CSV table of C-alpha atoms and ligand atoms in Angstrom, one decimal:
chain,number,residue,atom,x,y,z
A,1,UNK,CA,-21.4,-40.8,-5.0
A,2,UNK,CA,-21.7,-43.6,-2.4
A,3,UNK,CA,-18.9,-45.6,-4.1
A,4,UNK,CA,-16.3,-43.0,-3.1
A,5,UNK,CA,-16.6,-44.0,0.5
A,6,UNK,CA,-14.2,-46.8,1.6
A,7,UNK,CA,-15.7,-49.6,3.6
A,8,UNK,CA,-12.4,-50.6,5.0
A,9,UNK,CA,-12.8,-48.3,7.9
A,10,UNK,CA,-16.0,-50.0,8.8
A,11,UNK,CA,-15.9,-51.3,12.3
A,12,UNK,CA,-15.8,-55.1,12.2
A,13,UNK,CA,-15.7,-55.3,16.0
A,14,UNK,CA,-19.4,-56.1,16.6
A,15,UNK,CA,-18.2,-58.5,19.2
A,16,UNK,CA,-16.7,-55.8,21.4
A,17,UNK,CA,-20.0,-55.0,23.0
A,18,UNK,CA,-20.7,-58.7,23.7
A,19,UNK,CA,-20.2,-60.4,27.0
A,20,UNK,CA,-19.1,-64.0,26.7
A,21,UNK,CA,-22.3,-65.9,25.9
A,22,UNK,CA,-21.6,-68.9,23.6
A,23,UNK,CA,-25.2,-69.1,22.5
A,24,UNK,CA,-25.1,-65.4,21.4
A,25,UNK,CA,-21.7,-65.9,19.9
A,26,UNK,CA,-22.9,-68.9,18.0
A,27,UNK,CA,-25.5,-66.7,16.3
A,28,UNK,CA,-22.7,-64.7,14.8
A,29,UNK,CA,-21.6,-67.8,12.7
A,30,UNK,CA,-24.1,-68.3,9.9
A,31,UNK,CA,-22.8,-71.7,8.9
A,32,UNK,CA,-23.6,-73.1,12.3
A,33,UNK,CA,-27.2,-72.4,11.8
A,34,UNK,CA,-28.2,-75.3,9.7
A,35,UNK,CA,-29.4,-78.9,9.8
A,36,UNK,CA,-27.4,-81.9,8.6
A,37,UNK,CA,-29.3,-85.0,8.0
A,38,UNK,CA,-32.3,-83.4,9.6
A,39,UNK,CA,-30.5,-82.6,12.9
A,40,UNK,CA,-29.0,-79.3,14.0
A,41,UNK,CA,-25.4,-79.2,13.1
A,42,UNK,CA,-22.8,-79.7,15.9
A,43,UNK,CA,-19.5,-78.6,14.5
A,44,UNK,CA,-16.6,-80.3,16.3
A,45,UNK,CA,-13.9,-80.0,13.7
A,46,UNK,CA,-12.6,-76.5,14.4
A,47,UNK,CA,-9.0,-77.8,14.6
A,48,UNK,CA,-9.2,-78.5,10.9
A,49,UNK,CA,-10.8,-75.1,10.2
A,50,UNK,CA,-13.0,-72.8,12.3
A,51,UNK,CA,-16.3,-71.4,11.2
A,52,UNK,CA,-16.4,-67.7,10.2
A,53,UNK,CA,-18.3,-65.0,12.0
A,54,UNK,CA,-20.5,-62.6,10.1
A,55,UNK,CA,-18.1,-59.7,10.7
A,56,UNK,CA,-15.3,-61.6,8.8
A,57,UNK,CA,-17.6,-62.5,6.0
A,58,UNK,CA,-18.8,-58.9,5.7
A,59,UNK,CA,-15.2,-57.6,5.7
A,60,UNK,CA,-14.5,-59.8,2.7
A,61,UNK,CA,-17.7,-58.9,1.0
A,62,UNK,CA,-17.1,-55.2,1.6
A,63,UNK,CA,-13.6,-55.3,0.2
A,64,UNK,CA,-14.7,-57.0,-3.0
A,65,UNK,CA,-17.8,-54.8,-3.3
A,66,UNK,CA,-16.1,-51.5,-2.8
A,67,UNK,CA,-12.3,-51.5,-2.6
A,68,UNK,CA,-11.0,-54.2,-4.8
A,69,UNK,CA,-7.6,-53.3,-6.4
A,70,UNK,CA,-4.0,-54.4,-6.2
A,71,UNK,CA,-1.8,-53.2,-3.4
A,72,UNK,CA,1.3,-51.1,-3.3
A,73,UNK,CA,1.1,-50.4,-7.0
A,74,UNK,CA,-1.5,-47.9,-8.1
A,75,UNK,CA,-1.8,-44.3,-7.3
A,76,UNK,CA,-5.6,-44.4,-7.7
A,77,UNK,CA,-8.1,-44.3,-4.9
A,78,UNK,CA,-9.1,-48.0,-4.9
A,79,UNK,CA,-5.5,-49.1,-4.8
A,80,UNK,CA,-4.9,-46.7,-1.9
A,81,UNK,CA,-7.8,-48.3,0.0
A,82,UNK,CA,-6.8,-51.8,-0.8
A,83,UNK,CA,-3.2,-51.0,0.4
A,84,UNK,CA,-4.6,-49.4,3.6
A,85,UNK,CA,-6.8,-52.4,4.3
A,86,UNK,CA,-4.0,-54.9,3.7
A,87,UNK,CA,-1.4,-53.0,5.7
A,88,UNK,CA,-3.9,-52.2,8.4
A,89,UNK,CA,-4.6,-56.0,8.7
A,90,UNK,CA,-0.8,-56.5,9.1
A,91,UNK,CA,-0.8,-54.0,12.0
A,92,UNK,CA,-3.7,-55.8,13.7
A,93,UNK,CA,-2.2,-59.2,13.4
A,94,UNK,CA,1.1,-57.9,14.6
A,95,UNK,CA,-0.3,-56.3,17.7
A,96,UNK,CA,-2.5,-59.3,18.4
A,97,UNK,CA,0.5,-61.6,18.8
A,98,UNK,CA,2.7,-59.0,20.5
A,99,UNK,CA,5.1,-58.3,17.6
A,100,UNK,CA,7.4,-55.4,18.1
A,101,UNK,CA,6.3,-53.8,14.8
A,102,UNK,CA,4.0,-54.6,11.9
A,103,UNK,CA,6.9,-55.3,9.6
A,104,UNK,CA,7.6,-58.5,11.6
A,105,UNK,CA,4.5,-60.1,10.0
A,106,UNK,CA,4.9,-61.8,6.7
A,107,UNK,CA,1.6,-62.8,5.2
A,108,UNK,CA,1.6,-66.4,3.8
A,109,UNK,CA,-0.9,-68.9,2.6
A,110,UNK,CA,-0.9,-70.4,6.1
A,111,UNK,CA,1.2,-72.2,8.7
A,112,UNK,CA,2.6,-74.6,6.1
A,113,UNK,CA,3.9,-71.9,3.8
A,114,UNK,CA,5.3,-69.9,6.8
A,115,UNK,CA,7.3,-73.0,7.9
A,116,UNK,CA,8.5,-73.7,4.4
A,117,UNK,CA,9.6,-70.0,4.2
A,118,UNK,CA,11.9,-70.3,7.2
A,119,UNK,CA,13.2,-73.7,6.1
A,120,UNK,CA,14.2,-72.3,2.7
A,121,UNK,CA,15.1,-68.7,3.4
A,122,UNK,CA,17.0,-69.3,6.6
A,123,UNK,CA,17.7,-72.9,6.5
A,124,UNK,CA,19.5,-73.1,3.1
A,125,UNK,CA,21.8,-70.3,4.2
A,126,UNK,CA,22.6,-71.5,7.7
A,127,UNK,CA,22.3,-75.3,7.8
A,128,UNK,CA,25.0,-77.5,6.3
A,129,UNK,CA,26.4,-81.0,6.2
A,130,UNK,CA,26.6,-82.6,9.6
A,131,UNK,CA,24.4,-79.9,11.3
A,132,UNK,CA,21.3,-81.0,13.2
A,133,UNK,CA,17.7,-80.0,13.2
A,134,UNK,CA,15.7,-81.0,16.3
A,135,UNK,CA,12.0,-81.6,16.0
A,136,UNK,CA,9.4,-83.8,17.6
A,137,UNK,CA,7.3,-86.9,17.0
A,138,UNK,CA,4.3,-84.8,18.0
A,139,UNK,CA,4.5,-82.6,14.8
A,140,UNK,CA,1.9,-82.1,12.1
A,141,UNK,CA,3.4,-83.1,8.7
A,142,UNK,CA,3.8,-79.4,7.9
A,143,UNK,CA,6.4,-79.2,10.6
A,144,UNK,CA,8.2,-82.4,9.5
A,145,UNK,CA,8.4,-82.5,5.7
A,146,UNK,CA,9.9,-79.0,5.2
A,147,UNK,CA,12.8,-80.0,7.5
A,148,UNK,CA,13.2,-83.4,5.8
A,149,UNK,CA,13.5,-81.5,2.5
A,150,UNK,CA,16.1,-79.1,4.0
A,151,UNK,CA,18.0,-82.0,5.6
A,152,UNK,CA,18.1,-83.9,2.3
A,153,UNK,CA,19.4,-80.8,0.5
A,154,UNK,CA,22.0,-79.8,3.0
A,155,UNK,CA,23.2,-83.1,4.5
A,156,UNK,CA,21.9,-82.2,7.9
A,157,UNK,CA,20.5,-84.7,10.3
A,158,UNK,CA,17.0,-84.8,11.9
A,159,UNK,CA,16.8,-85.6,15.6
A,160,UNK,CA,13.4,-86.3,17.3
A,161,UNK,CA,12.1,-85.4,20.7
A,162,UNK,CA,10.1,-88.6,21.6
A,163,UNK,CA,6.7,-88.7,23.3
A,164,UNK,CA,5.7,-90.3,26.6
A,165,UNK,CA,2.6,-92.5,27.0
A,166,UNK,CA,0.4,-89.4,27.4
A,167,UNK,CA,1.6,-87.8,24.2
A,168,UNK,CA,3.9,-85.2,26.0
A,169,UNK,CA,7.3,-84.3,24.8
A,170,UNK,CA,10.1,-86.2,26.6
A,171,UNK,CA,12.0,-83.1,27.6
A,172,UNK,CA,14.3,-85.0,29.9
A,173,UNK,CA,15.9,-86.1,26.6
A,174,UNK,CA,16.6,-82.5,25.5
A,175,UNK,CA,20.2,-82.4,26.9
A,176,UNK,CA,21.1,-85.5,24.9
A,177,UNK,CA,19.6,-84.0,21.7
A,178,UNK,CA,21.0,-80.5,21.8
A,179,UNK,CA,24.6,-79.6,21.0
A,180,UNK,CA,26.6,-77.1,19.1
A,181,UNK,CA,25.6,-78.7,15.8
A,182,UNK,CA,21.9,-78.0,16.5
A,183,UNK,CA,21.0,-75.2,14.1
A,184,UNK,CA,17.2,-75.3,14.4
A,185,UNK,CA,14.8,-76.5,17.1
A,186,UNK,CA,11.2,-76.7,16.0
A,187,UNK,CA,8.0,-77.9,17.7
A,188,UNK,CA,4.3,-77.2,17.8
A,189,UNK,CA,2.8,-74.8,20.4
A,190,UNK,CA,-0.2,-77.1,20.6
A,191,UNK,CA,-0.6,-80.5,19.0
A,192,UNK,CA,-3.4,-80.8,16.5
A,193,UNK,CA,-3.8,-84.6,16.9
A,194,UNK,CA,-3.8,-84.8,20.8
A,195,UNK,CA,-4.2,-81.3,22.0
A,196,UNK,CA,-0.9,-81.4,24.0
A,197,UNK,CA,0.3,-77.9,25.0
A,198,UNK,CA,4.0,-77.7,24.9
A,199,UNK,CA,6.1,-75.6,27.4
A,200,UNK,CA,7.4,-73.2,24.7
A,201,UNK,CA,9.6,-71.1,27.0
A,202,UNK,CA,11.4,-74.1,28.6
A,203,UNK,CA,12.3,-75.6,25.2
A,204,UNK,CA,13.2,-72.2,23.8
A,205,UNK,CA,15.6,-71.5,26.6
A,206,UNK,CA,17.3,-74.9,26.1
A,207,UNK,CA,17.6,-74.3,22.3
A,208,UNK,CA,18.9,-70.8,22.7
A,209,UNK,CA,21.5,-72.1,25.1
A,210,UNK,CA,23.1,-74.0,22.2
A,211,UNK,CA,22.6,-71.1,19.8
A,212,UNK,CA,19.8,-72.8,17.8
A,213,UNK,CA,17.0,-70.9,16.0
A,214,UNK,CA,13.6,-71.6,17.5
A,215,UNK,CA,10.7,-72.1,15.1
A,216,UNK,CA,7.2,-72.7,16.6
A,217,UNK,CA,4.3,-74.1,14.7
A,218,UNK,CA,1.5,-72.0,16.2
A,219,UNK,CA,-1.3,-73.3,14.0
A,220,UNK,CA,-3.3,-74.6,17.0
A,221,UNK,CA,-1.7,-72.2,19.6
A,222,UNK,CA,-2.6,-68.6,18.6
A,223,UNK,CA,-6.1,-69.9,18.1
A,224,UNK,CA,-7.0,-70.7,21.7
A,225,UNK,CA,-5.0,-68.5,23.9
A,226,UNK,CA,-3.3,-65.1,24.1
A,227,UNK,CA,0.1,-65.4,22.5
A,228,UNK,CA,2.9,-62.9,23.0
A,229,UNK,CA,5.8,-63.8,20.8
A,230,UNK,CA,8.2,-61.5,22.6
A,231,UNK,CA,7.3,-63.0,26.0
A,232,UNK,CA,7.7,-66.5,24.6
A,233,UNK,CA,11.1,-65.5,23.4
A,234,UNK,CA,11.0,-67.6,20.2
A,235,UNK,CA,12.5,-66.6,16.9
A,236,UNK,CA,9.7,-67.6,14.5
A,237,UNK,CA,6.0,-68.3,15.0
A,238,UNK,CA,3.9,-69.6,12.2
A,239,UNK,CA,0.1,-69.6,12.2
A,240,UNK,CA,-3.0,-69.8,10.0
A,241,UNK,CA,-5.9,-67.4,9.7
A,242,UNK,CA,-8.5,-70.0,8.9
A,243,UNK,CA,-8.3,-71.7,12.2
A,244,UNK,CA,-8.9,-68.5,14.1
A,245,UNK,CA,-12.2,-67.4,12.4
A,246,UNK,CA,-10.4,-65.9,9.4
A,247,UNK,CA,-10.6,-66.9,5.7
A,248,UNK,CA,-8.8,-69.8,4.2
A,249,UNK,CA,-5.6,-69.2,2.2
A,250,UNK,CA,-4.1,-66.6,4.6
A,251,UNK,CA,-1.8,-67.0,7.5
A,252,UNK,CA,1.4,-65.4,8.8
A,253,UNK,CA,5.0,-65.9,9.8
A,254,UNK,CA,6.1,-63.7,12.7
A,255,UNK,CA,9.9,-63.4,13.0
A,256,UNK,CA,12.1,-60.8,14.7
A,257,UNK,CA,12.8,-57.9,12.4
A,258,UNK,CA,16.6,-58.4,12.5
A,259,UNK,CA,16.1,-62.0,11.6
A,260,UNK,CA,13.9,-61.2,8.6
A,261,UNK,CA,16.4,-58.5,7.5
A,262,UNK,CA,19.2,-61.0,7.5
A,263,UNK,CA,17.2,-63.7,5.6
A,264,UNK,CA,17.4,-64.3,1.9
A,265,UNK,CA,14.1,-64.0,-0.1
A,266,UNK,CA,11.9,-67.1,-0.3
A,267,UNK,CA,10.3,-66.6,-3.8
A,268,UNK,CA,11.2,-64.2,-6.5
A,269,UNK,CA,8.8,-62.0,-8.5
A,270,UNK,CA,7.0,-58.7,-8.4
A,271,UNK,CA,6.4,-56.8,-5.1
A,272,UNK,CA,9.5,-58.3,-3.5
A,273,UNK,CA,12.2,-56.3,-5.4
A,274,UNK,CA,13.7,-52.9,-5.2
A,275,UNK,CA,15.7,-52.7,-8.5
A,276,UNK,CA,15.8,-55.4,-11.2
A,277,UNK,CA,18.8,-55.5,-13.5
A,278,UNK,CA,19.7,-58.1,-16.1
A,279,UNK,CA,21.8,-60.4,-13.8
A,280,UNK,CA,21.0,-59.1,-10.4
A,281,UNK,CA,18.3,-57.6,-8.4
A,282,UNK,CA,17.9,-55.9,-5.0
A,283,UNK,CA,15.2,-56.6,-2.6
A,284,UNK,CA,12.3,-54.6,-1.2
A,285,UNK,CA,12.3,-53.8,2.5
A,286,UNK,CA,11.0,-56.4,5.0
A,287,UNK,CA,8.3,-57.8,5.0
A,288,UNK,CA,7.7,-57.2,1.3
A,289,UNK,CA,10.9,-59.1,0.4
A,290,UNK,CA,9.0,-62.2,1.4
A,291,UNK,CA,5.7,-61.4,-0.3
A,292,UNK,CA,6.4,-62.1,-4.0
A,293,UNK,CA,3.5,-61.5,-6.4
A,294,UNK,CA,0.0,-60.2,-5.7
A,295,UNK,CA,-0.8,-61.2,-2.2
A,296,UNK,CA,-4.0,-62.6,-0.8
A,297,UNK,CA,-5.4,-59.1,-0.1
A,298,UNK,CA,-8.9,-60.1,0.9
A,299,UNK,CA,-7.5,-63.0,3.0
A,300,UNK,CA,-5.4,-60.6,5.0
A,301,UNK,CA,-8.2,-58.2,5.4
A,302,UNK,CA,-10.4,-61.0,6.6
A,303,UNK,CA,-7.7,-62.2,9.0
A,304,UNK,CA,-7.6,-58.6,10.4
A,305,UNK,CA,-11.3,-58.8,10.9
A,306,UNK,CA,-10.9,-62.1,12.7
A,307,UNK,CA,-8.4,-60.6,15.0
A,308,UNK,CA,-10.9,-57.8,15.8
A,309,UNK,CA,-13.5,-60.4,16.5
A,310,UNK,CA,-11.4,-62.5,18.8
A,311,UNK,CA,-9.8,-59.5,20.5
A,312,UNK,CA,-13.3,-58.0,21.1
A,313,UNK,CA,-14.3,-61.1,22.9
A,314,UNK,CA,-11.0,-61.5,24.8
A,315,UNK,CA,-8.7,-64.5,24.5
A,316,UNK,CA,-8.9,-65.1,28.3
A,317,UNK,CA,-12.7,-65.4,28.2
A,318,UNK,CA,-12.4,-67.8,25.2
A,319,UNK,CA,-9.7,-69.9,26.9
A,320,UNK,CA,-11.7,-70.2,30.1
A,321,UNK,CA,-14.9,-71.2,28.2
A,322,UNK,CA,-13.1,-73.8,26.1
A,323,UNK,CA,-11.5,-75.2,29.2
A,324,UNK,CA,-14.9,-75.8,30.8
A,325,UNK,CA,-16.2,-77.5,27.6
A,326,UNK,CA,-13.0,-79.6,27.3
A,327,UNK,CA,-13.2,-80.7,30.9
A,328,UNK,CA,-16.8,-81.8,30.4
A,329,UNK,CA,-16.0,-83.5,27.1
A,330,UNK,CA,-13.1,-85.4,28.5
A,331,UNK,CA,-15.2,-86.6,31.4
A,332,UNK,CA,-18.1,-87.7,29.2
A,333,UNK,CA,-16.0,-89.3,26.4
A,334,UNK,CA,-13.9,-91.2,29.0
A,335,UNK,CA,-17.2,-92.5,30.4
A,336,UNK,CA,-18.2,-94.2,27.2
A,337,UNK,CA,-17.7,-98.0,27.2
A,338,UNK,CA,-14.8,-99.1,25.1
A,339,UNK,CA,-13.3,-95.6,24.6
A,340,UNK,CA,-9.6,-94.9,24.7
A,341,UNK,CA,-8.7,-91.2,24.9
A,342,UNK,CA,-5.2,-90.1,23.8
A,343,UNK,CA,-3.2,-87.2,25.1
A,344,UNK,CA,-2.3,-85.7,28.5
A,345,UNK,CA,-4.4,-86.4,31.5
A,346,UNK,CA,-4.0,-83.0,33.0
A,347,UNK,CA,-6.2,-80.1,31.7
A,348,UNK,CA,-3.3,-77.8,32.2
A,349,UNK,CA,-1.3,-79.6,29.5
A,350,UNK,CA,-4.0,-79.9,26.9
A,351,UNK,CA,-6.1,-77.7,24.6
A,352,UNK,CA,-9.5,-78.1,23.1
A,353,UNK,CA,-9.1,-81.5,21.3
A,354,UNK,CA,-10.3,-84.9,22.3
A,355,UNK,CA,-8.7,-87.7,20.3
A,356,UNK,CA,-10.1,-91.2,20.8
A,357,UNK,CA,-10.8,-94.6,19.5
A,358,UNK,CA,-13.9,-96.7,20.4
A,359,UNK,CA,-13.4,-100.5,20.6
A,360,UNK,CA,-12.9,-102.0,17.2
A,361,UNK,CA,-14.9,-99.3,15.3
A,362,UNK,CA,-12.8,-97.7,12.6
A,363,UNK,CA,-12.6,-93.9,13.2
A,364,UNK,CA,-14.0,-93.3,9.7
A,365,UNK,CA,-17.1,-95.4,10.7
A,366,UNK,CA,-17.4,-93.4,13.9
A,367,UNK,CA,-17.3,-90.2,11.9
A,368,UNK,CA,-19.8,-91.4,9.4
A,369,UNK,CA,-22.3,-92.5,12.0
A,370,UNK,CA,-21.8,-89.2,13.9
A,371,UNK,CA,-22.3,-87.3,10.6
A,372,UNK,CA,-25.7,-89.0,10.2
A,373,UNK,CA,-26.6,-87.5,13.6
A,374,UNK,CA,-25.5,-84.1,12.5
A,375,UNK,CA,-22.2,-84.2,14.4
A,376,UNK,CA,-19.0,-83.2,12.5
A,377,UNK,CA,-15.7,-84.6,13.7
A,378,UNK,CA,-12.5,-85.5,12.0
A,379,UNK,CA,-11.2,-89.1,11.6
A,380,UNK,CA,-7.9,-90.2,10.3
A,381,UNK,CA,-4.2,-89.6,11.1
A,382,UNK,CA,-4.7,-85.9,11.3
A,383,UNK,CA,-1.5,-85.3,9.3
A,384,UNK,CA,0.4,-86.6,12.3
A,385,UNK,CA,1.4,-90.1,11.3
A,386,UNK,CA,4.3,-90.2,13.7
A,387,UNK,CA,1.9,-89.7,16.6
A,388,UNK,CA,-0.4,-92.5,15.4
A,389,UNK,CA,2.6,-94.8,15.1
A,390,UNK,CA,3.7,-93.9,18.6
A,391,UNK,CA,0.3,-95.0,19.9
A,392,UNK,CA,0.1,-98.0,17.6
A,393,UNK,CA,-3.1,-96.9,15.9
A,394,UNK,CA,-3.7,-96.1,12.2
A,395,UNK,CA,-6.2,-93.4,13.0
A,396,UNK,CA,-8.2,-91.7,15.7
A,397,UNK,CA,-11.6,-89.9,15.9
A,398,UNK,CA,-11.0,-86.3,16.9
A,399,UNK,CA,-13.5,-83.9,18.4
A,400,UNK,CA,-12.2,-80.3,18.5
A,401,UNK,CA,-13.8,-77.4,20.2
A,402,UNK,CA,-13.9,-73.7,19.8
A,403,UNK,CA,-15.5,-70.6,21.3
A,404,UNK,CA,-18.9,-71.4,19.8
A,405,UNK,CA,-19.2,-74.9,21.3
A,406,UNK,CA,-21.2,-75.8,24.4
A,407,UNK,CA,-21.7,-78.6,26.7
A,408,UNK,CA,-24.9,-79.4,24.8
A,409,UNK,CA,-22.7,-80.1,21.8
A,410,UNK,CA,-20.7,-82.6,23.9
A,411,UNK,CA,-24.0,-84.2,24.9
A,412,UNK,CA,-24.9,-84.6,21.2
A,413,UNK,CA,-21.5,-86.2,20.6
A,414,UNK,CA,-22.0,-88.7,23.4
A,415,UNK,CA,-25.5,-89.5,22.1
A,416,UNK,CA,-23.9,-90.2,18.7
A,417,UNK,CA,-21.2,-92.4,20.3
A,418,UNK,CA,-24.1,-94.4,21.8
A,419,UNK,CA,-25.3,-95.1,18.2
A,420,UNK,CA,-21.8,-96.2,17.3
A,421,UNK,CA,-21.7,-98.5,20.3
A,422,UNK,CA,-25.1,-99.9,19.3
A,423,UNK,CA,-23.9,-100.7,15.8
A,424,UNK,CA,-20.5,-102.1,16.8
A,425,UNK,CA,-21.6,-103.7,20.0
B,1,LIG,N1,-4.1,-78.9,10.8
B,1,LIG,C1,-6.0,-80.3,11.3
B,1,LIG,O1,-7.1,-80.8,11.0
B,1,LIG,P1,-2.3,-75.0,7.2
B,1,LIG,O2,-3.0,-76.1,6.5
B,1,LIG,O3,-1.0,-74.5,6.6
B,1,LIG,O4,-3.2,-73.9,7.6
B,1,LIG,O5,-1.9,-75.6,8.7
B,1,LIG,C2,-1.1,-76.8,8.7
B,1,LIG,C3,-1.0,-77.2,10.1
B,1,LIG,C4,0.3,-77.1,10.8
B,1,LIG,N2,0.4,-77.4,12.1
B,1,LIG,C5,-0.6,-77.8,12.8
B,1,LIG,C6,-0.3,-78.1,14.3
B,1,LIG,C7,-1.8,-77.9,12.3
B,1,LIG,O6,-2.9,-78.3,13.0
B,1,LIG,C8,-2.0,-77.7,10.9
B,1,LIG,C9,-3.4,-77.9,10.2
B,1,LIG,C10,-5.5,-79.3,10.4
B,1,LIG,O7,-5.4,-80.7,12.3
B,1,LIG,C11,-5.5,-79.7,8.9
B,1,LIG,S1,-4.5,-81.1,8.6
């Protein structure tokens, strides 16, 4: 019967035959093909979550239509297929970010959970009273609050790398911040609120020189450029599937195998144990030790399909396209009367985000007016309240770009900002 054939082997790499053509690419994203308020949708909120290509949607659909079962448990055919799909996705994600082996990928709900995992599983064992955790003012709340919780529990102290007036890390301050009490140095690869790209290798070298663990928030990094965690030399790299064309509710922590081996479990439950006794238990091998309970099987499979999709296009091609769109966007937005753009001046130091304010218009009003024109942006503090405070604003408007955006989208944004200017004078 037809149902005996697994769909997990189905090639999700439709994109492999494609040359980089944003218009053709856009056609792969069904949600982009709609009108909002009578105008064709322009989606400039990919830093919040990207749209999903058809191949990812089909991979999810195929899993539920044909292969749905729990993983690592059953001996039956469906469970075997589900396990194959889930572990196959782990291998894809691992090779995509240059992990030494698939076991170095722990599937999580996203970047937030991956960071919390390290803060708890490594932090509670290695950080004590008087120790120091170095982080930065540039961070998303997901890379601040877990460390605050750890500091409160252990008596450790948080020390912040400050920002300059372009929203870049003040690395000249690193020697003052780092010492033999520094146990963890953590920072984002790319800022979600400004688009600042941080020099990961340079910070990592300085942190390792004092023996600190380096934890990178890669939520906005692995999305836009080729990441090789071994080349970066970091210890942990956290990222989310939903920002890189994958489904929501699935992300990953990459960490070196020996580090994961040495770490205590994060949550307890099924899947993560080897033997359970009345008072004690032993743990399953890495990475299962960190994946308690039934995992997000379809999410992982969808994330694997997203990797196939992006790898099929090529991260270099994506990066170069996004750079052209960003350059144009910066130029155009800066040209609008009354606009202040935040973030680094140099294109080499920023990624596909334009964060701005426009005169006295509240960013929420900017976003509402743009929405009426069919243009979706994000307005608010972007879960980066320390960044807003640094620039003395409560909120910004943020346009963020991805592989499917074009210069025409930027033109629509600029037209919309014209309407904002018309209303607010
Ligand atoms: N930023 C944004 O609109 P999760 O929610 O766990 O997938 O990712 C959290 C996160 C962590 N770090 C950075 C740098 C991020 O950008 C995000 C998510 C979204 O900017 C939603 S707030």
